[in-house]
Each structure stands twice: as structure tokens, then as C-alpha cells.
XYZ file of C-alpha atoms in Angstrom:
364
model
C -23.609 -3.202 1.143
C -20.900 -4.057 -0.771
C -18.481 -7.111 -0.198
C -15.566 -5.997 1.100
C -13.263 -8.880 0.015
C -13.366 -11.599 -2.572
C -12.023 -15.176 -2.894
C -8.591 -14.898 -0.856
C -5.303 -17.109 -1.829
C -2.477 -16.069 0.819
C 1.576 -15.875 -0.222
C 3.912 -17.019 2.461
C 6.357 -14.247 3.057
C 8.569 -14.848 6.257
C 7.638 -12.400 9.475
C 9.555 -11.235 11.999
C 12.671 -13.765 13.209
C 16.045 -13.660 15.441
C 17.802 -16.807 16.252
C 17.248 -19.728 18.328
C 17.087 -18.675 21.994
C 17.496 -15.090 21.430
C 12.974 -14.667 21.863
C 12.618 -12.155 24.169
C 9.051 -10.514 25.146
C 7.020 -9.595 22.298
C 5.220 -6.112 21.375
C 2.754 -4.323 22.893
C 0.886 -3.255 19.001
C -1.874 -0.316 18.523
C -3.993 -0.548 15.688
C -5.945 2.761 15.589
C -8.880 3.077 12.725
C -9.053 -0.492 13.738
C -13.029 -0.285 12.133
C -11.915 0.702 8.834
C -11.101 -1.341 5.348
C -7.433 -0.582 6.031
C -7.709 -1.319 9.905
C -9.117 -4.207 9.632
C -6.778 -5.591 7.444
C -3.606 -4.936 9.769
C -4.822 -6.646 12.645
C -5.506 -9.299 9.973
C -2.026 -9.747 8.498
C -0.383 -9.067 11.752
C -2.066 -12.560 12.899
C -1.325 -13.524 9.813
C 2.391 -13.023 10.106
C 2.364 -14.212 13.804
C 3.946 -10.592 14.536
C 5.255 -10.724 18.316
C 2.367 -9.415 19.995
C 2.187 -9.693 23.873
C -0.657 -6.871 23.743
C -2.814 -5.556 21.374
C -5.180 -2.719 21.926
C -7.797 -1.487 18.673
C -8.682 2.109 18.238
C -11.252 4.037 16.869
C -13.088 6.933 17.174
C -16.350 7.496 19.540
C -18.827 6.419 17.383
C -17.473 3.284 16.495
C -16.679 3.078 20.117
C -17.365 -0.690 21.376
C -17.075 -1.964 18.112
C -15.965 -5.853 17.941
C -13.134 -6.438 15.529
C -11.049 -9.793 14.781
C -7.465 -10.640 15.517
C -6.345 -14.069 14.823
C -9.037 -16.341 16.813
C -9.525 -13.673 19.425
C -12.056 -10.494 19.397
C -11.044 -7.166 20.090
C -13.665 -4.248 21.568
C -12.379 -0.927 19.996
C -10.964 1.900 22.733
C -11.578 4.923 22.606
C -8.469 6.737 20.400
C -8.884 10.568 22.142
C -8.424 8.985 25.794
C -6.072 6.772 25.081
C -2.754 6.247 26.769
C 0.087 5.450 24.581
C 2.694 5.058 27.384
C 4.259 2.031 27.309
C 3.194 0.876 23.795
C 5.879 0.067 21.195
C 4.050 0.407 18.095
C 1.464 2.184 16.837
C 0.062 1.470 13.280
C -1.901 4.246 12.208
C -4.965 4.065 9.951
C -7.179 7.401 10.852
C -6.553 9.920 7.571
C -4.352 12.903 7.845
C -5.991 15.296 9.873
C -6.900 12.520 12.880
C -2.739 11.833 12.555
C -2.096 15.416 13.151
C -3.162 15.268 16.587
C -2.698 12.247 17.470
C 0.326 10.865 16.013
C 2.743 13.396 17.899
C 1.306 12.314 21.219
C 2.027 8.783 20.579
C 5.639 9.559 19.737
C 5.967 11.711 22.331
C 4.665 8.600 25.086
C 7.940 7.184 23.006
C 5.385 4.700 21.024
C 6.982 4.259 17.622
C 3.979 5.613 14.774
C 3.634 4.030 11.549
C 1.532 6.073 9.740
C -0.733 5.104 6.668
C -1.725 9.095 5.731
C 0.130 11.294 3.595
C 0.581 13.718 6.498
C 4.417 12.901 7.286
C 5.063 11.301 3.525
C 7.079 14.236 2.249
C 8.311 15.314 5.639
C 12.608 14.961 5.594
C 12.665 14.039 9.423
C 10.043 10.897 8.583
C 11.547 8.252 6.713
C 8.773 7.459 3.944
C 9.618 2.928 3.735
C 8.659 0.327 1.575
C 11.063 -2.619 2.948
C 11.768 -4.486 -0.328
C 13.083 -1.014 -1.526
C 14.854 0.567 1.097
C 14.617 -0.799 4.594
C 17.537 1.058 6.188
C 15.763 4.021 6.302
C 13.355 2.457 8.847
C 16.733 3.876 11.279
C 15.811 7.620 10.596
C 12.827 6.980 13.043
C 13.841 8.359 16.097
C 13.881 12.289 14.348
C 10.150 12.095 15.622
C 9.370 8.425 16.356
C 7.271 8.551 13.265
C 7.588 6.590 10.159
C 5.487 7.000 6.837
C 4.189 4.365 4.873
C 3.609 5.708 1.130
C 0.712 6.142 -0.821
C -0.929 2.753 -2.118
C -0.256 3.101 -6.194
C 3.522 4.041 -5.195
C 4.347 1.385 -3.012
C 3.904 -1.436 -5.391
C 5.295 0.426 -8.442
C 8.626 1.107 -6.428
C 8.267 -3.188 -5.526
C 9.255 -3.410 -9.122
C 11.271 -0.976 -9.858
C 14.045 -0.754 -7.705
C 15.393 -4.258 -8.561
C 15.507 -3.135 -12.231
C 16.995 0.406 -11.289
C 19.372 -1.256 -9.442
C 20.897 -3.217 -12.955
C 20.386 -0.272 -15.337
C 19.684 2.895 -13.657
C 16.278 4.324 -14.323
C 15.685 8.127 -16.531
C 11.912 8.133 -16.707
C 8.933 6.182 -15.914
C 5.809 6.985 -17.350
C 2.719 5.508 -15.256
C -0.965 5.065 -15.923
C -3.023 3.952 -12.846
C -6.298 1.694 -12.745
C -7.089 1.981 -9.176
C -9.776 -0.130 -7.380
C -12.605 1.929 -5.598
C -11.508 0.253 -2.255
C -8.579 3.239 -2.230
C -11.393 6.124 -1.412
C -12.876 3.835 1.632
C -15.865 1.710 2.204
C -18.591 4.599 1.216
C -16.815 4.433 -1.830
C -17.188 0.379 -2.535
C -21.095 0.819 -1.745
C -21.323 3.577 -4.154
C -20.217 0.927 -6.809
C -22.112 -1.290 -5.360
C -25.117 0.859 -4.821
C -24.538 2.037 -8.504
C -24.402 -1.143 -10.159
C -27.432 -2.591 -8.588
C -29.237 0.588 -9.632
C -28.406 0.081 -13.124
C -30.638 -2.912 -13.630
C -33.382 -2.483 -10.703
C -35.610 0.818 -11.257
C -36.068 2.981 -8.323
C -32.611 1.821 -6.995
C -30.582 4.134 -8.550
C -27.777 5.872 -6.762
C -26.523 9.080 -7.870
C -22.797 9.960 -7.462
C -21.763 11.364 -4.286
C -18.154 9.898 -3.585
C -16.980 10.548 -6.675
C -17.975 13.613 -9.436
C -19.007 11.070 -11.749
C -20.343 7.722 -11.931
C -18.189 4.648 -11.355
C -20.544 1.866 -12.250
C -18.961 0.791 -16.011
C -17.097 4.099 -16.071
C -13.485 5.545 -15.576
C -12.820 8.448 -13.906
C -9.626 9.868 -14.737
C -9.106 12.096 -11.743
C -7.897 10.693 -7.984
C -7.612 13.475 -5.004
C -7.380 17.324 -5.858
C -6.621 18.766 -9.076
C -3.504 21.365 -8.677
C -2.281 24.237 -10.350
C -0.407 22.572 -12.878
C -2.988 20.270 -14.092
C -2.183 17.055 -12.406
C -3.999 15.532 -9.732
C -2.504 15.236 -6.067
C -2.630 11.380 -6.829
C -0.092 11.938 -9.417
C 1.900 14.359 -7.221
C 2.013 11.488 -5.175
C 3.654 9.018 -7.343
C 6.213 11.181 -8.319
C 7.357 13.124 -5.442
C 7.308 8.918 -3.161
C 9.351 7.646 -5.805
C 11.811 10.262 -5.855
C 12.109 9.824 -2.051
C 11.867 6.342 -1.880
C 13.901 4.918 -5.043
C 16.166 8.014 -6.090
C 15.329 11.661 -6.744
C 16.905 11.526 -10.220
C 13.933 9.590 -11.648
C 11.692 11.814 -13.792
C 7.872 10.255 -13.110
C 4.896 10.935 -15.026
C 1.777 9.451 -13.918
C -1.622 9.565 -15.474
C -3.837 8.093 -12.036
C -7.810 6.571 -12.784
C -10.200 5.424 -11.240
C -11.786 1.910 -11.919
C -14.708 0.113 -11.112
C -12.853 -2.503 -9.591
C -13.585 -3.294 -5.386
C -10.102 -4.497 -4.792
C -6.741 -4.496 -6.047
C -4.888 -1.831 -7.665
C -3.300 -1.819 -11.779
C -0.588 0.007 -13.315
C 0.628 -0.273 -16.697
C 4.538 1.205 -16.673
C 7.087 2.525 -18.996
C 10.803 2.544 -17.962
C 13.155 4.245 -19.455
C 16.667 3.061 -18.342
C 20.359 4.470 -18.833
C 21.351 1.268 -20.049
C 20.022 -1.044 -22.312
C 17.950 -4.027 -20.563
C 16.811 -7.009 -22.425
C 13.092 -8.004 -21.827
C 14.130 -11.549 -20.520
C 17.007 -10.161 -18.146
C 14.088 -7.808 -16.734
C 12.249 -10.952 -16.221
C 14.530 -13.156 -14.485
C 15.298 -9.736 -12.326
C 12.029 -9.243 -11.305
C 11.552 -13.065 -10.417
C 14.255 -13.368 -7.224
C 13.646 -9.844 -6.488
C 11.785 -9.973 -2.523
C 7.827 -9.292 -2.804
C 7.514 -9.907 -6.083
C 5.702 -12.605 -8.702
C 6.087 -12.640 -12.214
C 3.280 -14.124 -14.204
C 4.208 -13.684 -17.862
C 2.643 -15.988 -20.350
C 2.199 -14.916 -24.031
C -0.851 -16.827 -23.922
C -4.661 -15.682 -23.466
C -4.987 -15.423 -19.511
C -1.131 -15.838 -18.950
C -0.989 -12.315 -16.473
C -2.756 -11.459 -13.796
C -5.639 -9.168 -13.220
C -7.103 -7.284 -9.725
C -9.674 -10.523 -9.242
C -6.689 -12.168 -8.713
C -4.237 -10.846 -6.132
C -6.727 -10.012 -3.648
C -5.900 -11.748 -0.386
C -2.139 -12.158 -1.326
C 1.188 -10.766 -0.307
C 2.725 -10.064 -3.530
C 3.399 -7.138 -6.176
C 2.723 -9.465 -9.269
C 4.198 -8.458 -12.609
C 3.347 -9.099 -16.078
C 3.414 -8.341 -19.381
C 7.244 -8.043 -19.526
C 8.404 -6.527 -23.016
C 10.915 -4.711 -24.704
C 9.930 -0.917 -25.496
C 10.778 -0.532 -29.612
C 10.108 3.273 -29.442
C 12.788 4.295 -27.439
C 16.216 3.640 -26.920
C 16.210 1.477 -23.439
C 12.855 0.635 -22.863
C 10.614 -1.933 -21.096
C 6.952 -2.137 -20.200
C 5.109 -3.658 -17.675
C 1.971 -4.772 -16.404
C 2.158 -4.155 -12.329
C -1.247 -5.565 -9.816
C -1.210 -5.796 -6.240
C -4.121 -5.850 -3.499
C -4.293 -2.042 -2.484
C -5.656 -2.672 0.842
C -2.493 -5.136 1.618
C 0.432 -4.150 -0.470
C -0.879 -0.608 -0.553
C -1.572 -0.619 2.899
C -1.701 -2.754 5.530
C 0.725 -5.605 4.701
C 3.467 -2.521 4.091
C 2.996 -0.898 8.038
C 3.266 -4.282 9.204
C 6.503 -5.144 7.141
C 7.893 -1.183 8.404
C 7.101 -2.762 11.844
C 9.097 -6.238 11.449
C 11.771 -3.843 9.740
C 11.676 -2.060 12.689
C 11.717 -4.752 15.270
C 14.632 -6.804 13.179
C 16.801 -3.769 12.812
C 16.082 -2.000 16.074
C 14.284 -2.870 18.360
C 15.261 -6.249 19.145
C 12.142 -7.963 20.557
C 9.898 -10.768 19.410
């Protein structure tokens, strides 16, 4: 089996907080795919982040039904999502893949439990607000079109983390993105296929054909994430470009080029902005170091960036590799890593739902 986590180093980012003596009662929290990678990891960070929980209830389908999962110093048994009642819950985070979110999601919102949902399902829909709080946190107040608010796909949210702050200084034409995403993005049968694969390699009679993915990923690439459509492009890309159009501003032409690595955790993206207006490479630096969720480690030096080894565990979007684009006329470059499962994930539906409790609904 593989490991699902490596060596962990945690960045302090402040949770939830309203002024002395105005605490009420906290938040009665779902988690449902509480068994899974992503699961797991928001009952995790909302511990983590001391979230306002006055009751916490983990979800999961029938046959992980009695499973035992952690929160904080206390250990959860897993309900049973298709009986569950979600009247008089305040939150729901939502970790269950699109088609589980169909029917469930809408009968959450309907009990008036506010959804924040980790699938694509509701990503593109206008009447769901698709958030990544560093970027645009006001439109956490769209939620009450459907109670429902979409957290965006993994290798978007912590590209947008860096861009906005830049887009905001010199208005952004065109970024051209190529993805080196961990195999932790297709699930956990898809980090024991690595894992599986790379054992094989070296102990006969262990090997392990593909199954996950159409081609190996044991010391391979695979450049090809989600469905291929009509116009060549994977849905992956689709992805990044229609989420950063939504989230950042719909006059940004995207290009994204999205592979698969054999990494566990944490996802890469090496960026090229084109701006409006002419940005020098150390103005772009000192942006991207007081912008919120971000950490710039930029050394000209051998080991002076960070790689996916590195940011697993932590809050941040780090940045890198900060320099001036010669081939066009306003042009920078980046180097872009953040944990998938946190970033990506997790630690965004949990910052949607401190957005949401700071900005609306007032408890905690």
C-alpha cells in the first residue's frame, strides 16, 4: 500500500475569528467522503484550524460504513451518507465525486445546510459561486442561489493563488500553463498503482500492469489528465481555463498543457504570464511575497526553490523561479507547488467555510 503522506511541516495561517466577546455557538460541520484521501484531510485541517465546531458528523458510503476516522484527538465512526439527515447542520463539506453530489448535494441545501462542494459538478454552474478566498472571497455571498458553493479544481486553485496579486498590478493577456500533477489527484487506487508499479520494477513476479491510468506511471509522464475532447485538449485543461476565467477575470486567455507525474503528493506548474503592462521580475517578487497564501522561495542557487517533497503538509501556494520573460513584450515566468490534497482540496473548502462563517454567518 502506498504511503499516503510524507514528512509534514505545517504553515500558520489564521482560522476563523470575530472579536472579543462576540463567540457565539460554534458549527454543526459534515464531512461526507470522510474515508477518502481528500476526506480525511478536511477533518484534519479543520482541527487544525480550530474551526468552530460544536458537532461534527463523518460520512461515507455503506461499505465504508463504521469506518473509524480522526478529528483532532477524538475518533469519529462514519454514518451512513444515503440516510442521513441534514436538518439542522450548517455546513456540509463535500468530498464524494460528481455523480454522489448530484443527489446528494441538493438535499443538503434544501435541509438549508450550506454545501461546499469539492467535484466539478456545480464548478461552471452561474448560480454557484466557484471560491478560492485569497482570490475572490466576496463571492462566497452568491451562496444562497442554491446553498451550494464550488471549490475549483486542484491545479486551478493554486495557479489563481498567484496570479491574481500580479493581475491585480498589471492586468493579465495570457497565461500559458504546463502541469506536473502528483498521482494523489486520481485517488488512493491511483497512489498504489505507483506504488504497486515501482515495487514491481525491481522484484520479479510483482509487476503491476496499468489499470488507473492508460499507461504506466512508475518513471513515466503521462501527458493526458481526465477525458480527451473534441478539440484536442483534455477536460483537465478545460478546467484550468474555463476556473480561471470565472474565478480571476474572463478576459484572460489560458492555455494549459496538464501531465501526469510520478509524484504521491503535491502538485507543479511551470507558468507564463503575459501582462498588459510591463512588470519587472523583482516587483513580481516582492508582489507575490505579502500577497495572502503565498511563499516565495527564490534563490538563484542549486536547491534555492521548492519541489512537491517539500510542501506536503503545509498551507501555502509556494512560488519560485521568478524571472523576466525576454521573448515577449511583458513577460514573467514562474515556478508554482502546492500540496494538492490541501491547497487543491481540503485546506480551500475549509477556508470557503471560515469565508463563509466571517462574512455571513456569524458564528464561532
Amino acid at each position: 500500500m502506498a504511503p499516503l503522506f510524507l514528512a509534514r511541516r505545517f504553515l500558520y495561517v489564521p482560522p476563523i475569528h470575530h472579536p472579543k466577546g462576540t463567540r457565539t455557538m460554534g458549527y454543526k460541520v459534515v464531512v461526507a467522503g470522510a474515508t477518502g484521501n481528500v476526506g480525511r484531510e478536511m477533518l484534519n485541517i479543520l482541527a487544525e484550524r480550530q474551526f468552530p465546531v460544536d458537532e461534527i458528523a463523518a460520512l461515507a458510503s455503506r461499505r465504508s460504513l463504521g469506518t473509524e476516522c480522526s478529528f483532532g484527538d477524538k475518533t469519529l465512526t462514519t454514518q451512513d451518507l444515503d440516510t442521513f439527515d441534514f436538518t439542522g447542520w450548517d455546513i456540509a463539506l463535500f468530498a464524494i465525486g460528481s455523480e454522489a453530489t448530484e443527489k446528494y448535494a441538493p438535499k443538503a441545501a434544501k435541509a438549508g445546510c450550506v454545501v461546499i462542494d469539492n467535484s466539478s459538478l456545480y464548478r461552471y454552474d452561474p448560480d454557484v459561486p466557484l471560491v478560492v478566498p485569497e482570490v475572490n472571497p466576496e463571492a462566497v455571498d452568491g451562496y444562497a442561489k442554491k446553498n451550494i458553493i464550488a471549490n475549483p479544481n486542484c491545479s486551478t486553485a493554486q495557479m489563481v493563488v498567484a496570479l491574481k496579486p500580479l493581475h491585480d498590478r498589471a492586468r493579465i493577456k495570457r497565461v500559458v500553463v504546463s502541469t506536473y500533477q502528483s498521482v494523489s489527484g486520481s485517488g488512493k487506487d491511483a497512489m498504489d498503482e505507483l506504488w504497486d508499479q515501482t515495487k514491481g520494477m525491481y522484484v520479479p513476479g510483482q509487476e503491476k500492469e496499468p489499470d488507473v491510468y492508460p499507461k504506466q506511471i512508475a518513471f513515466n509522464v503521462i501527458p493526458h489528465i481526465d477525458k480527451f475532447m473534441e478539440d484536442g485538449s483534455t477536460k483537465e485543461e478545460w478546467k484550468m481555463v474555463a476556473e480561471t476565467k470565472k474565478i480571476v477575470d474572463p478576459k484572460i486567455k489560458v492555455t494549459a498543457t496538464c501531465v501526469r507525474v510520478p509524484v504521491f503528493v503535491g502538485h507543479s506548474e511551470a507558468i507564463n504570464i503575459e501582462f498588459e503592462d510591463f512588470l519587472d521580475e523583482d516587483e513580481a517578487r516582492d508582489i507575490l511575497r505579502e500577497a495572502p497564501g503565498i511563499l516565495v522561495v527564490d534563490k538563484r542557487e542549486d536547491g534555492g526553490y521548492v519541489t512537491p517533497v517539500e510542501c506536503v503538509g503545509d498551507y501555502a501556494t509556494f512560488i519560485s523561479r521568478i524571472r523576466q520573460d525576454s521573448t515577449i513584450e511583458n513577460g514573467i515566468n514562474l515556478w508554482c507547488v502546492s500540496d494538492n490534497l490541501r491547497k487543491g482540496a481540503a485546506l480551500n473548502a475549509v477556508q470557503i467555510a471560515e469565508t463563509l462563517g466571517n462574512r455571513v454567518l456569524q458564528k464561532g
